[in-house]
mmCIF file of C-alpha atoms in Angstrom:
data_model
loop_
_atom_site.group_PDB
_atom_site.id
_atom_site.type_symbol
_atom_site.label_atom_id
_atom_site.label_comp_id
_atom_site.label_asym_id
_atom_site.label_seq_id
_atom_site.Cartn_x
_atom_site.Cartn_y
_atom_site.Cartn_z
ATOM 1 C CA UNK A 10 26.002 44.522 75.900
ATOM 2 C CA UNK A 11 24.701 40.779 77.613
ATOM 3 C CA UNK A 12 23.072 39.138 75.096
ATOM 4 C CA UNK A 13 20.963 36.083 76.953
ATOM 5 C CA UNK A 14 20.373 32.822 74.333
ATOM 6 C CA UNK A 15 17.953 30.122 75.749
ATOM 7 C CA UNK A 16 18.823 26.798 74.093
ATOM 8 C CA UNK A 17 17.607 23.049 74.922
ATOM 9 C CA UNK A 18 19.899 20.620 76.010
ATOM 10 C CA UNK A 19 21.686 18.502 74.136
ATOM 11 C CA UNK A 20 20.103 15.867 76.380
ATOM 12 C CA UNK A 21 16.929 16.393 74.757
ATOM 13 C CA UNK A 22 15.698 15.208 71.253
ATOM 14 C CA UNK A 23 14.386 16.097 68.192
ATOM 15 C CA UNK A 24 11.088 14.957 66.725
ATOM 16 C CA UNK A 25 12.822 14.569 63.432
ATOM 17 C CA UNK A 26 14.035 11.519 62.255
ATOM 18 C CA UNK A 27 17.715 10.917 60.803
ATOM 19 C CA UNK A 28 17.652 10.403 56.815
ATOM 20 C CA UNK A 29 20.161 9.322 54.515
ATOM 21 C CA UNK A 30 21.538 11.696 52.240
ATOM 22 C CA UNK A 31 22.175 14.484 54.638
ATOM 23 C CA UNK A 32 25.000 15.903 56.550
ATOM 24 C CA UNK A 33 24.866 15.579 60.584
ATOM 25 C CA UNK A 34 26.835 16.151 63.290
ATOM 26 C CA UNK A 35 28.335 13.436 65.526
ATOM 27 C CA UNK A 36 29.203 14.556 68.893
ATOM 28 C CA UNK A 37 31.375 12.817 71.403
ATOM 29 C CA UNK A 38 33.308 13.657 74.808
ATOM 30 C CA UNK A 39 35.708 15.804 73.046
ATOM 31 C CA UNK A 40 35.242 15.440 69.778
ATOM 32 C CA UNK A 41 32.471 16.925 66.874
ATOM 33 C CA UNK A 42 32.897 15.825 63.488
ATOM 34 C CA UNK A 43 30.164 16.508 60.289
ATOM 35 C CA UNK A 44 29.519 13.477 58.303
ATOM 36 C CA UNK A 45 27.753 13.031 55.333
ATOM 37 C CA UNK A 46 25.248 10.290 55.853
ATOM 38 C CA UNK A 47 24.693 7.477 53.472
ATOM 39 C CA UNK A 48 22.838 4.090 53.797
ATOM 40 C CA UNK A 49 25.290 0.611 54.368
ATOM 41 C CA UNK A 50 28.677 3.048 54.228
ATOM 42 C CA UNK A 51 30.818 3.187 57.149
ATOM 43 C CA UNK A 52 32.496 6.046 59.069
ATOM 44 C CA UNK A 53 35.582 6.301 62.034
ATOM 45 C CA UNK A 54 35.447 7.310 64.856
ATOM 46 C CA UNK A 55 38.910 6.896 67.492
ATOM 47 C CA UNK A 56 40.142 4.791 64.935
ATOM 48 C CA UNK A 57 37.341 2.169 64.431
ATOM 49 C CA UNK A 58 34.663 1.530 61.928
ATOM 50 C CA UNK A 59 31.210 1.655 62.107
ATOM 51 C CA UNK A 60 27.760 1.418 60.136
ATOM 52 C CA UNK A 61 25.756 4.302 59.308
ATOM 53 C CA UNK A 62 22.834 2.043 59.607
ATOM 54 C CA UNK A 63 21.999 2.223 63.423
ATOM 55 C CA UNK A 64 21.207 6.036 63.061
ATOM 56 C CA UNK A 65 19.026 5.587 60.381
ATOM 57 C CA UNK A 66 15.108 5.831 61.232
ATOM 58 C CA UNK A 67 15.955 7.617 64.862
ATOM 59 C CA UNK A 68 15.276 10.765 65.925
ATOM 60 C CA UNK A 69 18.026 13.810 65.972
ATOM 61 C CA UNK A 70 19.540 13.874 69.473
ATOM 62 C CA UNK A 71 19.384 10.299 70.002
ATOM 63 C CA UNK A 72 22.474 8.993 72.192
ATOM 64 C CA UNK A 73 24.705 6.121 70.583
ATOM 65 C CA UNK A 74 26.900 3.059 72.183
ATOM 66 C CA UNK A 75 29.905 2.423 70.459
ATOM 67 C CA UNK A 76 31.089 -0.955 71.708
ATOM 68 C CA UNK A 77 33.765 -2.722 69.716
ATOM 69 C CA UNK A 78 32.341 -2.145 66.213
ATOM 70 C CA UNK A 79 28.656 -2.213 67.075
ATOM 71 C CA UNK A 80 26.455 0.763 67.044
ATOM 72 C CA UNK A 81 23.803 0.401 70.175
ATOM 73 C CA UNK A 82 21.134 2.633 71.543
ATOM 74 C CA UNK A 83 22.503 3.830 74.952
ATOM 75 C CA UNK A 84 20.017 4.454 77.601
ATOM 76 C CA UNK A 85 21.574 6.841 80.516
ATOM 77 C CA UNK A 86 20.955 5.994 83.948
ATOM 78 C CA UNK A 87 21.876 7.816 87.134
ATOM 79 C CA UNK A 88 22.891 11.513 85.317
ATOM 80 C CA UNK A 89 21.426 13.633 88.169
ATOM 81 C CA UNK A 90 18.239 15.083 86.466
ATOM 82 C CA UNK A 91 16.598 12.600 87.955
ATOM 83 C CA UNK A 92 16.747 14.379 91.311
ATOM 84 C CA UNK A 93 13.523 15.940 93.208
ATOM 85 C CA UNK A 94 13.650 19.923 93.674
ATOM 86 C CA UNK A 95 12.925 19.437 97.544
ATOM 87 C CA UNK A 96 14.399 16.026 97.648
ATOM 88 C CA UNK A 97 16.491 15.204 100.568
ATOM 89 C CA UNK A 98 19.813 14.101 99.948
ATOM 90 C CA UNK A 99 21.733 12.171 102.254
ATOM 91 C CA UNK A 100 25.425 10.675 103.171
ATOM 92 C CA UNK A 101 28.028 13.167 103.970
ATOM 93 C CA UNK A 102 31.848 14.181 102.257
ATOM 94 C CA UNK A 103 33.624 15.577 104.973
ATOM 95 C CA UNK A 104 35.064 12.148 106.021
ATOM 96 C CA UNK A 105 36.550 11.298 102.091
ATOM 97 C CA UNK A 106 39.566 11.914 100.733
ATOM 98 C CA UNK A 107 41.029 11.778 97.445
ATOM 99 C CA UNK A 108 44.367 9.808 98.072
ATOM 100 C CA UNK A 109 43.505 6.887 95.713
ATOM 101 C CA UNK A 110 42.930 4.382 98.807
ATOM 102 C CA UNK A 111 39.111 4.094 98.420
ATOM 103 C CA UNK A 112 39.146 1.458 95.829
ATOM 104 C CA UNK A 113 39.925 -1.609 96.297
ATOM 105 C CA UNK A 114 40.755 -2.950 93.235
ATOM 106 C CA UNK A 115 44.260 -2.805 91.708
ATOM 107 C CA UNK A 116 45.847 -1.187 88.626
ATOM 108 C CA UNK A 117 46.849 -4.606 87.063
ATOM 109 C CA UNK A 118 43.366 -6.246 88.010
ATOM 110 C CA UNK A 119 41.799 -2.793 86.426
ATOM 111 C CA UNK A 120 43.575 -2.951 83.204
ATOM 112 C CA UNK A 121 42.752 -6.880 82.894
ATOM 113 C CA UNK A 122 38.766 -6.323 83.456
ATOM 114 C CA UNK A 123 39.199 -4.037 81.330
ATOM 115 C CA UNK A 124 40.004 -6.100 78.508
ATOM 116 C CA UNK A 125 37.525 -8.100 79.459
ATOM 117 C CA UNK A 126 34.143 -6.717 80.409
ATOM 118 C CA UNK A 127 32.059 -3.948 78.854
ATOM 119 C CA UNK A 128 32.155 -0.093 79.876
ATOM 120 C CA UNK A 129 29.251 -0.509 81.598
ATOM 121 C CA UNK A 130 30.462 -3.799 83.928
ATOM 122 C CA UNK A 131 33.953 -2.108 84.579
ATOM 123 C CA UNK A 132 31.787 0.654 85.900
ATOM 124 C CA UNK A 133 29.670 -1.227 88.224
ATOM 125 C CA UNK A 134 32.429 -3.468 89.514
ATOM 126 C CA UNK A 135 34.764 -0.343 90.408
ATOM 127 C CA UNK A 136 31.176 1.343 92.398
ATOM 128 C CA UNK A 137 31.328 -2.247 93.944
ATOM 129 C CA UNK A 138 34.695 -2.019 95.148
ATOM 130 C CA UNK A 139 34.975 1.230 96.169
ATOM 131 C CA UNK A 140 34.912 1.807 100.144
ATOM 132 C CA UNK A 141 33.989 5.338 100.528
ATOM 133 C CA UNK A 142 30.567 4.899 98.336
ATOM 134 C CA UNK A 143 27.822 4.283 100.561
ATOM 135 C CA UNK A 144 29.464 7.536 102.768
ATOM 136 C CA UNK A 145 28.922 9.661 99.313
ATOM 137 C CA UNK A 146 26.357 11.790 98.967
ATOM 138 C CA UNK A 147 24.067 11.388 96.165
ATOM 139 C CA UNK A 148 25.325 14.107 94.165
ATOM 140 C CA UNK A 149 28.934 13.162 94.626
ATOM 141 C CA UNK A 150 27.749 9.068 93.321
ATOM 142 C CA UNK A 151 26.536 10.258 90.559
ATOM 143 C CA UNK A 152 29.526 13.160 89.438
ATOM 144 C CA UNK A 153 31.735 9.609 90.130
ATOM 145 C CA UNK A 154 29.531 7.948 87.979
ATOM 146 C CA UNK A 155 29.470 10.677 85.277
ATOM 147 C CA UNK A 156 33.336 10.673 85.531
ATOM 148 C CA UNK A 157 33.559 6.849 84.820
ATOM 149 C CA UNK A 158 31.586 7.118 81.915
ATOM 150 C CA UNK A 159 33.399 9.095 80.130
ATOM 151 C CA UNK A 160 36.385 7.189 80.921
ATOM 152 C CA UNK A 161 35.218 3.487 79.811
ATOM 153 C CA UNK A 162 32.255 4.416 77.309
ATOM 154 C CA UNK A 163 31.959 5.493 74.230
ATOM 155 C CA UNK A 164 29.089 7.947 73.358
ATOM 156 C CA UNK A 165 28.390 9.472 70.671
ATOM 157 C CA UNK A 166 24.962 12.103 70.152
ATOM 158 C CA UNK A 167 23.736 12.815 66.425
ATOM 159 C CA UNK A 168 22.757 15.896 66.254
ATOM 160 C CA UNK A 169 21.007 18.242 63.263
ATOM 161 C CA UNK A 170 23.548 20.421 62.095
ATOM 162 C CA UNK A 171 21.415 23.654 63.286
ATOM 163 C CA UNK A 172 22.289 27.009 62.835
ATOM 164 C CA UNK A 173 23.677 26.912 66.589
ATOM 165 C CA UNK A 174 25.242 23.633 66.375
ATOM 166 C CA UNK A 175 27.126 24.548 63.785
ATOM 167 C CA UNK A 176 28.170 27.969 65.013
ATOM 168 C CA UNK A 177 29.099 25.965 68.251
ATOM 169 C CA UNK A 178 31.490 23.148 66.431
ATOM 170 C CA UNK A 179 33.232 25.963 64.290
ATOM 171 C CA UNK A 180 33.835 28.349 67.609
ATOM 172 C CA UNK A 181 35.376 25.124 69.281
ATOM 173 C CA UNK A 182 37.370 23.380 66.425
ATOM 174 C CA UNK A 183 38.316 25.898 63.731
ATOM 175 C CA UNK A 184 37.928 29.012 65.483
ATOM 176 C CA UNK A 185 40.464 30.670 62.840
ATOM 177 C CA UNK A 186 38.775 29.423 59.818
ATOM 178 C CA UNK A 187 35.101 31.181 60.711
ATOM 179 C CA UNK A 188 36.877 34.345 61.639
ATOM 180 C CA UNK A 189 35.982 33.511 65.786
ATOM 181 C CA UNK A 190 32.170 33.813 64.817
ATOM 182 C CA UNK A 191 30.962 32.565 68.230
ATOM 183 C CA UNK A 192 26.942 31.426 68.280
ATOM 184 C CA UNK A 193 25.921 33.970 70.440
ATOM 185 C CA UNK A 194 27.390 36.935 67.899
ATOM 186 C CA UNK A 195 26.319 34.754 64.805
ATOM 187 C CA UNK A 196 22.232 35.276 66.585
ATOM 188 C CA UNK A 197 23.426 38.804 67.540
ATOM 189 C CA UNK A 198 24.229 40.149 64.005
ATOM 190 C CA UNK A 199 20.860 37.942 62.061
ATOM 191 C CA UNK A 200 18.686 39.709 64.759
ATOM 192 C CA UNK A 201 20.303 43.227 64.337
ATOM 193 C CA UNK A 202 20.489 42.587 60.823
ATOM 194 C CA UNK A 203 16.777 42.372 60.208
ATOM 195 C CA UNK A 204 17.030 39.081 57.656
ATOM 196 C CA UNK A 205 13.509 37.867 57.273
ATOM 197 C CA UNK A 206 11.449 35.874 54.966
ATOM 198 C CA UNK A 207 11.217 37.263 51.181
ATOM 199 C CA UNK A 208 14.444 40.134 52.555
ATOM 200 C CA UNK A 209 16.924 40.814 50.131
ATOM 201 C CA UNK A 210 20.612 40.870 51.327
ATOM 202 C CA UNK A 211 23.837 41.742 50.674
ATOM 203 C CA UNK A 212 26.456 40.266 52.171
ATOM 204 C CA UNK A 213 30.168 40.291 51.695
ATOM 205 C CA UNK A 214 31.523 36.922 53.986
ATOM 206 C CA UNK A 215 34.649 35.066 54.703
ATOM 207 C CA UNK A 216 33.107 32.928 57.211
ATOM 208 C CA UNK A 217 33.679 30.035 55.179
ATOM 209 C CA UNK A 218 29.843 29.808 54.450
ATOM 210 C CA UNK A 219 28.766 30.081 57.933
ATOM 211 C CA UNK A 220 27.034 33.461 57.920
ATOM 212 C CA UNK A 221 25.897 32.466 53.854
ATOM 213 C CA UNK A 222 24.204 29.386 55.441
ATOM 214 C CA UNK A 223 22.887 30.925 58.192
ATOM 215 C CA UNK A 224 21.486 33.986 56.219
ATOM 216 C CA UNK A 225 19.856 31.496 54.220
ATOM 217 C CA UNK A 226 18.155 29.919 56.214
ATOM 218 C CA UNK A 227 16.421 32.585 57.977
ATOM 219 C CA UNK A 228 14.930 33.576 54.935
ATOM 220 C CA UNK A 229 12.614 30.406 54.873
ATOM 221 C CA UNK A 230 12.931 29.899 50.940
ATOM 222 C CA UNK A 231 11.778 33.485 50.330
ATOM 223 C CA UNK A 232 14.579 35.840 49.407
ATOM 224 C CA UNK A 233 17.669 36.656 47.718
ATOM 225 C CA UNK A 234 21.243 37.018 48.839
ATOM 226 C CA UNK A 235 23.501 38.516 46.656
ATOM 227 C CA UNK A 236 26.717 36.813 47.815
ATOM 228 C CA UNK A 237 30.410 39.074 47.051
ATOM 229 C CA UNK A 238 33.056 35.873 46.719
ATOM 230 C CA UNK A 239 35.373 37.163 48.860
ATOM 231 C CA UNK A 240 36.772 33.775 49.248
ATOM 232 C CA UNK A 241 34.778 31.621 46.367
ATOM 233 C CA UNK A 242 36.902 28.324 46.938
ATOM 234 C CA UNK A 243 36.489 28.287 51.016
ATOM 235 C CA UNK A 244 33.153 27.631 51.533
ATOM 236 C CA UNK A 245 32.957 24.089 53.443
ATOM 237 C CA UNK A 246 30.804 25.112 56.302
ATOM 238 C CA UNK A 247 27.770 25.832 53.626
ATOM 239 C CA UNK A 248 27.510 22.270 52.842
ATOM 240 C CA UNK A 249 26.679 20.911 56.347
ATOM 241 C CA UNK A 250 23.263 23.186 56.459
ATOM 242 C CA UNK A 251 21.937 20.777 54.252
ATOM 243 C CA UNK A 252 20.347 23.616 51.735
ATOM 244 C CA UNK A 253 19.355 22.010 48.316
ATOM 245 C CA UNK A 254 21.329 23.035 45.558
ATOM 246 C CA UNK A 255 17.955 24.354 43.926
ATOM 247 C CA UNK A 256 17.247 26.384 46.956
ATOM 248 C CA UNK A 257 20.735 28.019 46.470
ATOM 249 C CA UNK A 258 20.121 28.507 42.683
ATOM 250 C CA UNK A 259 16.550 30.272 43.598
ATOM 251 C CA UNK A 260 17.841 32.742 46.223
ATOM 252 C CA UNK A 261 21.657 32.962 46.468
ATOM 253 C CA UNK A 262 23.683 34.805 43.705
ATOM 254 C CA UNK A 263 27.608 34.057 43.670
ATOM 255 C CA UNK A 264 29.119 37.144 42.372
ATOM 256 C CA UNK A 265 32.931 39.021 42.918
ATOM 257 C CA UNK A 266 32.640 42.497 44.041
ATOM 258 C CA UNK A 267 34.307 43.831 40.700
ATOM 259 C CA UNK A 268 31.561 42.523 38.273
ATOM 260 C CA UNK A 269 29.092 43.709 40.501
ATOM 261 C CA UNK A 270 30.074 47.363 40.977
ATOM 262 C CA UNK A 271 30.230 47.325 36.877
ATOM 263 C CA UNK A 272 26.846 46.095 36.683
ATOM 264 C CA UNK A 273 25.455 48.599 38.925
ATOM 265 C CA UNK A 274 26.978 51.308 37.405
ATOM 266 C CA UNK A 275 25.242 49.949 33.732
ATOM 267 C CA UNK A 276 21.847 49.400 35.164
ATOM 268 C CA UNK A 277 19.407 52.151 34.781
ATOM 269 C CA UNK A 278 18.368 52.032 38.141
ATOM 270 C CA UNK A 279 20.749 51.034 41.266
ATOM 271 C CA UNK A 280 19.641 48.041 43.237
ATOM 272 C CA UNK A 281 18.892 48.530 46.549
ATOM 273 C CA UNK A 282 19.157 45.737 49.221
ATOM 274 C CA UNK A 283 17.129 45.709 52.753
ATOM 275 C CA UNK A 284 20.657 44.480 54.595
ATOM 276 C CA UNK A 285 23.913 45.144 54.310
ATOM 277 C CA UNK A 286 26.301 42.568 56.036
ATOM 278 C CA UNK A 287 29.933 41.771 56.203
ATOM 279 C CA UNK A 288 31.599 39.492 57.997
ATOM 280 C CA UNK A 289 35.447 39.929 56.451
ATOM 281 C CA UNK A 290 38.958 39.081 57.617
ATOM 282 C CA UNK A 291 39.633 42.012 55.534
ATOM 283 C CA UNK A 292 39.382 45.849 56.284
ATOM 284 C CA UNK A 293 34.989 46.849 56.744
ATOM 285 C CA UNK A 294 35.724 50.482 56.100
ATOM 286 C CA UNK A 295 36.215 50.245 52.833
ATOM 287 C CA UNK A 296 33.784 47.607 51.989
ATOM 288 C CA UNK A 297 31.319 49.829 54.029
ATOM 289 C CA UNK A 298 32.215 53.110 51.581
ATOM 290 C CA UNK A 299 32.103 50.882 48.936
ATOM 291 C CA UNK A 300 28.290 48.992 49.423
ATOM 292 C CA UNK A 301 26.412 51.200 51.924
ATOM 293 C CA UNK A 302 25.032 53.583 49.353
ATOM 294 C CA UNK A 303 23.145 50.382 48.175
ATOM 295 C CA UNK A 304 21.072 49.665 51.235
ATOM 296 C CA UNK A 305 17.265 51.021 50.936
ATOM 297 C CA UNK A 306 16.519 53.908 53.030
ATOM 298 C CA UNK A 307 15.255 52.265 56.675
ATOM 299 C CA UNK A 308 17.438 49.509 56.144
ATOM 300 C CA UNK A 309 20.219 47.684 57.907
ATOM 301 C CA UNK A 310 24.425 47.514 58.051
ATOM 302 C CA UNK A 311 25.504 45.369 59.860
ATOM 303 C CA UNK A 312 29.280 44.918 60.134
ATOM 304 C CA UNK A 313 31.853 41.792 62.002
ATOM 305 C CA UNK A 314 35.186 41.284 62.797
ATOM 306 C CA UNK A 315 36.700 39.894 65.307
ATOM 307 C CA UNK A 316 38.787 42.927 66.050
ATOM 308 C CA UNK A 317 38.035 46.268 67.629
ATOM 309 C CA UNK A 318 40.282 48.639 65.979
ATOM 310 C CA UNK A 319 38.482 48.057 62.102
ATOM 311 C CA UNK A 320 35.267 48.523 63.434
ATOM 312 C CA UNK A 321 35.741 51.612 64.758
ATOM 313 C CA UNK A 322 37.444 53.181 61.544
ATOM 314 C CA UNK A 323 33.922 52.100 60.343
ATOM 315 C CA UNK A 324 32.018 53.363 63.152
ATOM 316 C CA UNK A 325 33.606 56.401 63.179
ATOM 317 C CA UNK A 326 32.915 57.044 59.382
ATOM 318 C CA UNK A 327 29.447 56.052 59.278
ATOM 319 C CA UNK A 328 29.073 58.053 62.470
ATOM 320 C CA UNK A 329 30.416 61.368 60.474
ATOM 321 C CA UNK A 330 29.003 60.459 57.037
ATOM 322 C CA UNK A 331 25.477 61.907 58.187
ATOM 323 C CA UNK A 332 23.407 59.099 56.303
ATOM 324 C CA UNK A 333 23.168 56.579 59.072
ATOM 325 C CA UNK A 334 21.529 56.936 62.309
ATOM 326 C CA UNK A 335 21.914 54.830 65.666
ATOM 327 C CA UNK A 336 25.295 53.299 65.096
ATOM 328 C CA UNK A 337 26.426 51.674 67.459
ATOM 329 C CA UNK A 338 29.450 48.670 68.496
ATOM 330 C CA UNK A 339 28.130 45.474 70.400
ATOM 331 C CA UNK A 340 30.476 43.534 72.299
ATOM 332 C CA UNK A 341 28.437 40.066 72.883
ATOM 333 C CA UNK A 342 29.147 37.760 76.130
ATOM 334 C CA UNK A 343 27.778 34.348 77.226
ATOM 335 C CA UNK A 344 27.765 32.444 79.977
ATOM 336 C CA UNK A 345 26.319 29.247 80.043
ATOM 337 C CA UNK A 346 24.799 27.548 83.254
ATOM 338 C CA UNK A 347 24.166 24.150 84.454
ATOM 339 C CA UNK A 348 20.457 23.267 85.123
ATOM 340 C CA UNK A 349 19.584 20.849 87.730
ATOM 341 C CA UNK A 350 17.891 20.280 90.848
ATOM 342 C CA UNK A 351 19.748 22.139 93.716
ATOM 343 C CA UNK A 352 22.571 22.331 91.569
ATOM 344 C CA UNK A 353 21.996 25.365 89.330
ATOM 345 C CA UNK A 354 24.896 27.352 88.836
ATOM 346 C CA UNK A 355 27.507 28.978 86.353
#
């Protein structure tokens, strides 16, 4: 099954504005880290301090300088986008090689400029010095200049910690602790799922909070989640969707799975829920004998792990239990492409 997800850059911005008070997600070359933010406090980053202050007032997506310990608005030059669709580009690579004789300057002199001028002067004196530049192409000036940057600047993007961003950091930090809940499966089991404004859920999770977060926010403040604490102390992901605590008081419902079988078997009537969903390290065929018979007739189980073999002991019992109809196993696959003038490819 190819599931297709259309997403903006992370080049472009968002129209809100930053505000104190609120998680967000700093994102650097190889780094992501979720910070609370708070007005004239400090936070790290590769082992220096800096002010919250700069980010303040700006608008999400907004690209940071980190030199020394100032926070600066960094203005990118030369990435590539700026390229024409039927521009013609010019110089040619079949003269260059890569033995390390091009540039001119030394290792010693490197390391001493280094010390010395910004990220953004080391750059421009190593184009300077660099013999094979003017016989580069366009494209390959600017993939040199790309490389640089990364090497002698310090970026950092803020980011709102989105549904997908958040999905994204978790699949490429702690993999293990969100039970390898990739974004694209994440979208895949809310749309299949059905959770919509004023739906009521059930969900049994061990995502630490990332499928509770993500639930809750597609309900739009209309709703209720009746949340199984499979794992009531590990729920650090929840906190970074920024969801008031009286938003979580209104809709969500902490409950174990114990007190809520003995309250359904004392209520007159047995409630009945629009979705069923479980994301669980632990075994979905018995949580699916155990909480199907609760889902409204017309309504939706949907099931995760990130394991074949216990989905199928639940696909094969749904399959001969006779009370569910098109049941089915997704397997969900993305491939993400890179966008730019006479450059598009995988």
């Amino acid at each position: 099954e190819l599931v297709i997800i259309w997403k903006y850059s992370m080049e472009s911005t968002d129209s809100r504005l930053i505000t104190p008070g609120y998680y967000i997600l700093l994102v650097g070359q190889n780094r992501r880290k979720f910070l609370l933010l708070e007005k004239d406090k400090t936070f790290k980053w590769e082992k220096k301090t800096y002010s919250f202050n700069p980010f303040i007032g700006q608008p999400f997506g907004t690209t940071f300088l980190l030199d020394k310990n100032e926070v600066k608005l960094f203005e990118e030059q030369g990435n590539g986008e700026g390229i024409a669709p039927n521009q013609e580009v010019t110089g040619d690579n079949r003269t260059i090689f890569d033995d390390n004789k091009a540039q001119k300057l030394t290792y010693d002199e490197i390391v001493s400029m280094r010390e010395e001028l910004t990220g953004s002067e080391m750059i421009g004196k190593l184009t300077e010095n660099n013999a094979s530049w003017e016989n580069k192409t366009q494209f390959s000036q600017e993939k040199y200049i790309k490389k640089k940057k990364k090497k002698y600047l310090t970026t950092i993007q803020v980011l709102d910690p989105s549904i997908s961003n958040i999905a994204q950091t978790y699949s490429m930090q702690d993999a293990k602790k969100a039970e390898n809940l990739k974004e694209e499966t994440l979208g895949l089991v809310l749309n299949l799922s059905n959770v919509q404004h004023e739906a009521e859920v059930l969900l049994a999770d061990s995502t630490v909070g990332l499928m509770l977060g993500s639930v809750l926010t597609r309900l739009g403040g209309s709703g209720k989640i009746t949340n199984l604490s499979i794992d009531p102390a590990s729920n650090q992901a929840f906190k970074v969707f920024n969801h008031s605590q009286e938003l979580r008081e209104k809709i969500v419902e902490d409950i174990t799975i114990r007190d809520f079988q003995q309250r359904s078997e004392q209520a007159e009537e047995r409630p009945e829920y629009d979705s069923l969903i479980i994301s669980s390290r632990y075994r979905p065929l018995e949580l699916v004998q155990l909480l199907a018979k609760y889902v409204t007739p017309s309504g939706d189980i949907t099931v995760y792990h990130p394991f074949l073999e216990p989905l199928l002991e639940a696909y094969n019992y749904l399959k001969s239990d006779g009370r569910a109809i098109n049941v089915r196993i997704f397997d969900s696959f993305l491939r993400e492409y890179q966008v730019l003038p006479q450059r598009t490819h995988p």
